[in-house]
Short mmCIF file of C-alpha atoms in Angstrom, two decimals:
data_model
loop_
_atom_site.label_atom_id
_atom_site.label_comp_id
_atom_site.label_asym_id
_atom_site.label_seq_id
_atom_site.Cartn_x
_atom_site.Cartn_y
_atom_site.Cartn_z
CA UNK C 232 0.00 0.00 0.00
CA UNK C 233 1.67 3.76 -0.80
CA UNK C 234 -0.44 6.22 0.18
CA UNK C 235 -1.40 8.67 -2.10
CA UNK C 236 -0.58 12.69 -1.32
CA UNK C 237 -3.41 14.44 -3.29
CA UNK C 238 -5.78 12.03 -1.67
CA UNK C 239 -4.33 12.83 1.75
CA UNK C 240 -4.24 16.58 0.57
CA UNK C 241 -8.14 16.43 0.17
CA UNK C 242 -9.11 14.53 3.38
CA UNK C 243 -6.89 16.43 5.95
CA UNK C 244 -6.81 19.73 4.24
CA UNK C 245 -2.93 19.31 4.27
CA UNK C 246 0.04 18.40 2.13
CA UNK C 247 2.92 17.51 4.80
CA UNK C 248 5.02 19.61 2.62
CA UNK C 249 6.77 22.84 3.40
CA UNK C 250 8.94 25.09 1.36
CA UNK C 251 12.26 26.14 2.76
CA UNK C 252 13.61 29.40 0.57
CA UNK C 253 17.74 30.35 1.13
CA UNK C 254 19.97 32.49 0.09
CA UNK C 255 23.13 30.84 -2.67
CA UNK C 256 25.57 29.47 -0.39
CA UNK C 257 26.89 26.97 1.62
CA UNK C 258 28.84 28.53 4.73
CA UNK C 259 28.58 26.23 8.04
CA UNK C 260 25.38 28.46 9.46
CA UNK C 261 23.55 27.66 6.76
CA UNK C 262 24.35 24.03 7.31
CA UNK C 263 23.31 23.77 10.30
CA UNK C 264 20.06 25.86 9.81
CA UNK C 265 19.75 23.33 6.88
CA UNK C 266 19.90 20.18 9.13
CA UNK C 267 17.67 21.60 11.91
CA UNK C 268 15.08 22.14 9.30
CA UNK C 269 15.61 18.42 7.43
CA UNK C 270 15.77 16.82 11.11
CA UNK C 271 12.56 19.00 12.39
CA UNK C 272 10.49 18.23 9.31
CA UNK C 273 11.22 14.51 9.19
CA UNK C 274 10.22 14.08 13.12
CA UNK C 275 7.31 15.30 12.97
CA UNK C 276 6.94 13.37 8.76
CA UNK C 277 6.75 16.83 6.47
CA UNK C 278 9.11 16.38 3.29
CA UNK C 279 11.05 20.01 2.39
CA UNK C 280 11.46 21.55 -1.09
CA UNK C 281 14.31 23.52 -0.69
CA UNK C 282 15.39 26.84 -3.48
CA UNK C 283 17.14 29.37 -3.22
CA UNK C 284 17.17 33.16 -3.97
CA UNK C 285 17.79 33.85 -7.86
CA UNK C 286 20.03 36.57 -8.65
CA UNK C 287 17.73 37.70 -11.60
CA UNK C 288 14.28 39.21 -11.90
CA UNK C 289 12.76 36.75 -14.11
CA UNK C 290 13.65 33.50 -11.65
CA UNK C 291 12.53 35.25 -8.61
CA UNK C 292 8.99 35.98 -10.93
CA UNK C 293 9.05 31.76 -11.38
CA UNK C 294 9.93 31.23 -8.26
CA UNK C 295 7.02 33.46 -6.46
CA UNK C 296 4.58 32.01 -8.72
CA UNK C 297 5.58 28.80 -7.69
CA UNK C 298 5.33 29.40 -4.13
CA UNK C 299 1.73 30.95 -4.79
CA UNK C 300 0.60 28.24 -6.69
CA UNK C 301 2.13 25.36 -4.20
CA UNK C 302 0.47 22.93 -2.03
CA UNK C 303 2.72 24.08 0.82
CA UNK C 304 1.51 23.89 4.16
CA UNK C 305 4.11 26.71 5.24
CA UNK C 306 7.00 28.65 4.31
CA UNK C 307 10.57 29.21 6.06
CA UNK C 308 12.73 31.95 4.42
CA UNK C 309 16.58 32.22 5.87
CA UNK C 310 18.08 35.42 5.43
CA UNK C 311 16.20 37.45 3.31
CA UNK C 312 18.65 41.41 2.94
CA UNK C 313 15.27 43.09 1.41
CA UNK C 314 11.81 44.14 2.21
CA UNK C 315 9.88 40.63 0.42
CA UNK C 316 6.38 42.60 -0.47
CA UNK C 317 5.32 39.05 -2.60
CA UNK C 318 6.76 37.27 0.64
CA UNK C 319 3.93 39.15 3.25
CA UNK C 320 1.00 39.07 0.25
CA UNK C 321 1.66 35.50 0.67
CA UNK C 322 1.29 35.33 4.06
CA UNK C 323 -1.65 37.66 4.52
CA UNK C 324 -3.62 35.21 1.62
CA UNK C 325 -3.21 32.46 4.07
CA UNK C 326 0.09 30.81 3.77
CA UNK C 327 1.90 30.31 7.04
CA UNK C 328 5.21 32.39 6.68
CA UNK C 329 8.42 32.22 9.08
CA UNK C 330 12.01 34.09 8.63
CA UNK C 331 15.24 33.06 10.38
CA UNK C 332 17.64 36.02 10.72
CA UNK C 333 15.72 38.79 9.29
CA UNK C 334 16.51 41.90 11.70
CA UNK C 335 13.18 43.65 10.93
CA UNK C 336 13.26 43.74 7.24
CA UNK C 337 9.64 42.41 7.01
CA UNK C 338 7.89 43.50 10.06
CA UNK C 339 4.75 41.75 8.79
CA UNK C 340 6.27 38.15 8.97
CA UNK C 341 6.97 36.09 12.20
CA UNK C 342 10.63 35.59 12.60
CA UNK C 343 13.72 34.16 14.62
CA UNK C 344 16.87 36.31 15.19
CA UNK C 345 19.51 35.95 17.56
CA UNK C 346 20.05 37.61 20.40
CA UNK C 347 22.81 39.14 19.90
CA UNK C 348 23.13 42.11 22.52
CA UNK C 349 22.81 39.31 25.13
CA UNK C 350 25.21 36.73 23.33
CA UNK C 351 27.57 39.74 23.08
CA UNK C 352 27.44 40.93 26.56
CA UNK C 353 28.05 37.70 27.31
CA UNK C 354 31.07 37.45 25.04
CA UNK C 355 32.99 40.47 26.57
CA UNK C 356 31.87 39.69 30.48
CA UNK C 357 34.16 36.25 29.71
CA UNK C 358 37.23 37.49 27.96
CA UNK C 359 36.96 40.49 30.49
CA UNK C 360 36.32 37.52 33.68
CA UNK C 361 39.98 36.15 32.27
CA UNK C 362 42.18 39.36 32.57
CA UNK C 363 41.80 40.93 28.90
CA UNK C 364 41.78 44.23 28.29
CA UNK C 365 43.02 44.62 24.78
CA UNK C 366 40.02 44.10 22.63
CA UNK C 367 40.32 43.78 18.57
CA UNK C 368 37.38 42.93 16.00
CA UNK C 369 36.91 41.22 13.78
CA UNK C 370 33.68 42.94 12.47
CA UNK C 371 32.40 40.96 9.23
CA UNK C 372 31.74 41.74 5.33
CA UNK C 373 30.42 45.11 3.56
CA UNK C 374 28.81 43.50 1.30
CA UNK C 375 25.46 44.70 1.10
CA UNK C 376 23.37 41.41 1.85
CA UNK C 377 25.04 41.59 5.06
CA UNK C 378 26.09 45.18 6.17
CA UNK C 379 23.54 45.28 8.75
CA UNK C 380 24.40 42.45 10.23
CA UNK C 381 27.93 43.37 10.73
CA UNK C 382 26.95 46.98 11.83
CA UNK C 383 24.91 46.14 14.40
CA UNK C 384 27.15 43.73 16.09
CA UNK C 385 29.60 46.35 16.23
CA UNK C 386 27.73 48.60 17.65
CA UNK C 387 26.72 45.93 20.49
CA UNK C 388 30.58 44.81 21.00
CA UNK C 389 31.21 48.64 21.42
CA UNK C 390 28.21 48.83 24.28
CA UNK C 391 29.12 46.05 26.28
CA UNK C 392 32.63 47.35 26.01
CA UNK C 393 32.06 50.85 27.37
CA UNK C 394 29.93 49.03 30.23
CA UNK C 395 33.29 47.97 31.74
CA UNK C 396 35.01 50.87 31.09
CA UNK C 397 37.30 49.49 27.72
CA UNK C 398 37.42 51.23 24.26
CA UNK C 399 37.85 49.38 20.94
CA UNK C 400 40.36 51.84 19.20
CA UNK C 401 39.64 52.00 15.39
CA UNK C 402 42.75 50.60 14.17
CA UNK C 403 42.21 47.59 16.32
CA UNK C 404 38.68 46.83 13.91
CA UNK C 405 39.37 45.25 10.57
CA UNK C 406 36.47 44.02 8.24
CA UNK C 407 36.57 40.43 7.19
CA UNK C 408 34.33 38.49 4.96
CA UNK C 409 32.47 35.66 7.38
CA UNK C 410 34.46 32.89 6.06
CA UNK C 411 38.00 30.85 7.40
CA UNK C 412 39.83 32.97 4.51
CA UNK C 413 38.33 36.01 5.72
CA UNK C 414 39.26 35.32 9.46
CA UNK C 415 42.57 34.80 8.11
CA UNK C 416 43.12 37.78 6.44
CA UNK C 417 41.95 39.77 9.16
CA UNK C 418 44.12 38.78 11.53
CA UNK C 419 47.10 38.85 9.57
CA UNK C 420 46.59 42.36 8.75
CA UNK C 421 46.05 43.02 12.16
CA UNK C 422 49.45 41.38 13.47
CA UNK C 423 50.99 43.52 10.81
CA UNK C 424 49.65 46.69 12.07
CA UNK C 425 51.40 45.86 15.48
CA UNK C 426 48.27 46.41 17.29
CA UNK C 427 48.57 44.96 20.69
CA UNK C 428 45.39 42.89 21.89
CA UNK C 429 44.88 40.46 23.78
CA UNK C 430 41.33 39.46 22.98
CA UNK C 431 40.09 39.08 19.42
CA UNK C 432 36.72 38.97 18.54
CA UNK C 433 35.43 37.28 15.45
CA UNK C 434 31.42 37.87 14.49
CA UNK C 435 31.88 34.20 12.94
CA UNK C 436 33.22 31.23 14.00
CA UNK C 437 34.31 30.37 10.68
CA UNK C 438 35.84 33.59 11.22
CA UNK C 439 37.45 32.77 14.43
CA UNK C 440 38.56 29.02 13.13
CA UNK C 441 40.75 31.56 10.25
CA UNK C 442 41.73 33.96 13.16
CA UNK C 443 43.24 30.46 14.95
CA UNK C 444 44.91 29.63 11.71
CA UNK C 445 46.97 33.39 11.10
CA UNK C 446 47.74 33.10 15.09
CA UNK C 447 49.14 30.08 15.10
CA UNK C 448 51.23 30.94 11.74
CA UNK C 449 52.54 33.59 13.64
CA UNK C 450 53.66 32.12 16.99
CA UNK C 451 50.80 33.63 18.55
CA UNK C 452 50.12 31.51 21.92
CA UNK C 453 46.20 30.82 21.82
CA UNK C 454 44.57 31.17 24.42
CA UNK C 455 48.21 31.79 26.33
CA UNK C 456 48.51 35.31 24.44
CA UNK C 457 45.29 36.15 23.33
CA UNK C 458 41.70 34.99 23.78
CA UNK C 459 39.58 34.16 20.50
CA UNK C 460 35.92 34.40 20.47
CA UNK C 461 33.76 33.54 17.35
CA UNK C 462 29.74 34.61 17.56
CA UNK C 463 27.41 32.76 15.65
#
């Protein structure tokens, strides 16, 4: 016996399906967010139809019709960098809509961020708990789809800072793409500037695992030297 969907669709009202939209890329976040979502939908026996963002006008036209026109029982949407107006009509016809990471772009939609004045409070009260008082950052891409993240972590490390009295001097900041490389590059250029810190920051742990890498290169005790911290 295989049981057949549409049937089940009619009787229950239901597909067990949901879609899950992301953003091109493969970093280790977006890993993991992919495996909670895989291992959340098979417990509870919903299959996922995974897509991603297109770059172009015309697939993103395809790709909201398809979402309009879908049997989905829900929606999750990781990351979106814009105001989605096609994303809320959806929601407000009837389809249930969540975002992971959105910061407020679309107000309209339910959504999961992270914490991140607490987690970064938290950060600074244990490198400043082990002695450190020489703070440099690490503080994450330009890029646009990701600016806001990176200012407004920033702007939390330099608050929980100036709660105990410590400064992060400009020169001691260096942006980084969120990637091993990035990390890397960061913290070689730091090293070269002959900054002296004791307690780098990274606003990735991929970051942080490149930060490890140029330390190490270096002769750079960790953590006898210098504390590393990644967020995220």
């Amino acid at each position: 016996f295989v049981k057949d969907r549409r049937a089940l669709q009619l009787a229950h009202g239901r597909s067990d399906a949901l879609g899950l939209v992301v953003p091109s890329g493969t970093d280790g976040w977006m890993i993991e967010v992919l495996r909670g979502a895989m291992e959340a939908a098979q417990a509870a026996h919903f299959t996922i139809s995974l897509q991603t963002f297109p770059e172009e006008r015309t697939g993103l036209d395809r790709m909201v019709s398809a979402l309009a026109g879908s049997t989905y029982d829900g929606v999750l949407v990781v990351q979106p960098r814009e105001r989605l107006d096609w994303l809320s009509k959806l929601a407000a016809a009837g389809l249930p809509v969540v975002v992971i990471d959105d910061h407020g772009t679309n107000p309209s939609l339910n959504a999961f961020v992270p914490d991140e004045s607490t987690g970064i409070d938290q950060t600074v009260e244990h490198l400043t708990r082990l002695g450190r008082n020489g703070f440099a950052l690490l503080r994450g891409s330009e890029d646009e789809r990701t600016r806001y993240t990176t200012e407004i972590r920033q702007a939390f490390y330099l608050e929980a800072l100036a709660r105990r009295g410590l400064i992060l001097r400009p020169e001691a900041i260096f942006p980084a793409d969120y990637s091993v490389e990035g990390g890397e590059r960061g913290t070689r250029e730091l090293l070269r500037r002959g900054i002296p810190f004791d307690a780098l920051i990274a606003s990735s742990d991929a970051m942080a695992v490149g930060a490890l890498r140029a330390l190490k290169a270096a002769g750079v005790s960790v953590p006898g030297s210098v504390s590393v911290v990644g967020f995220d």
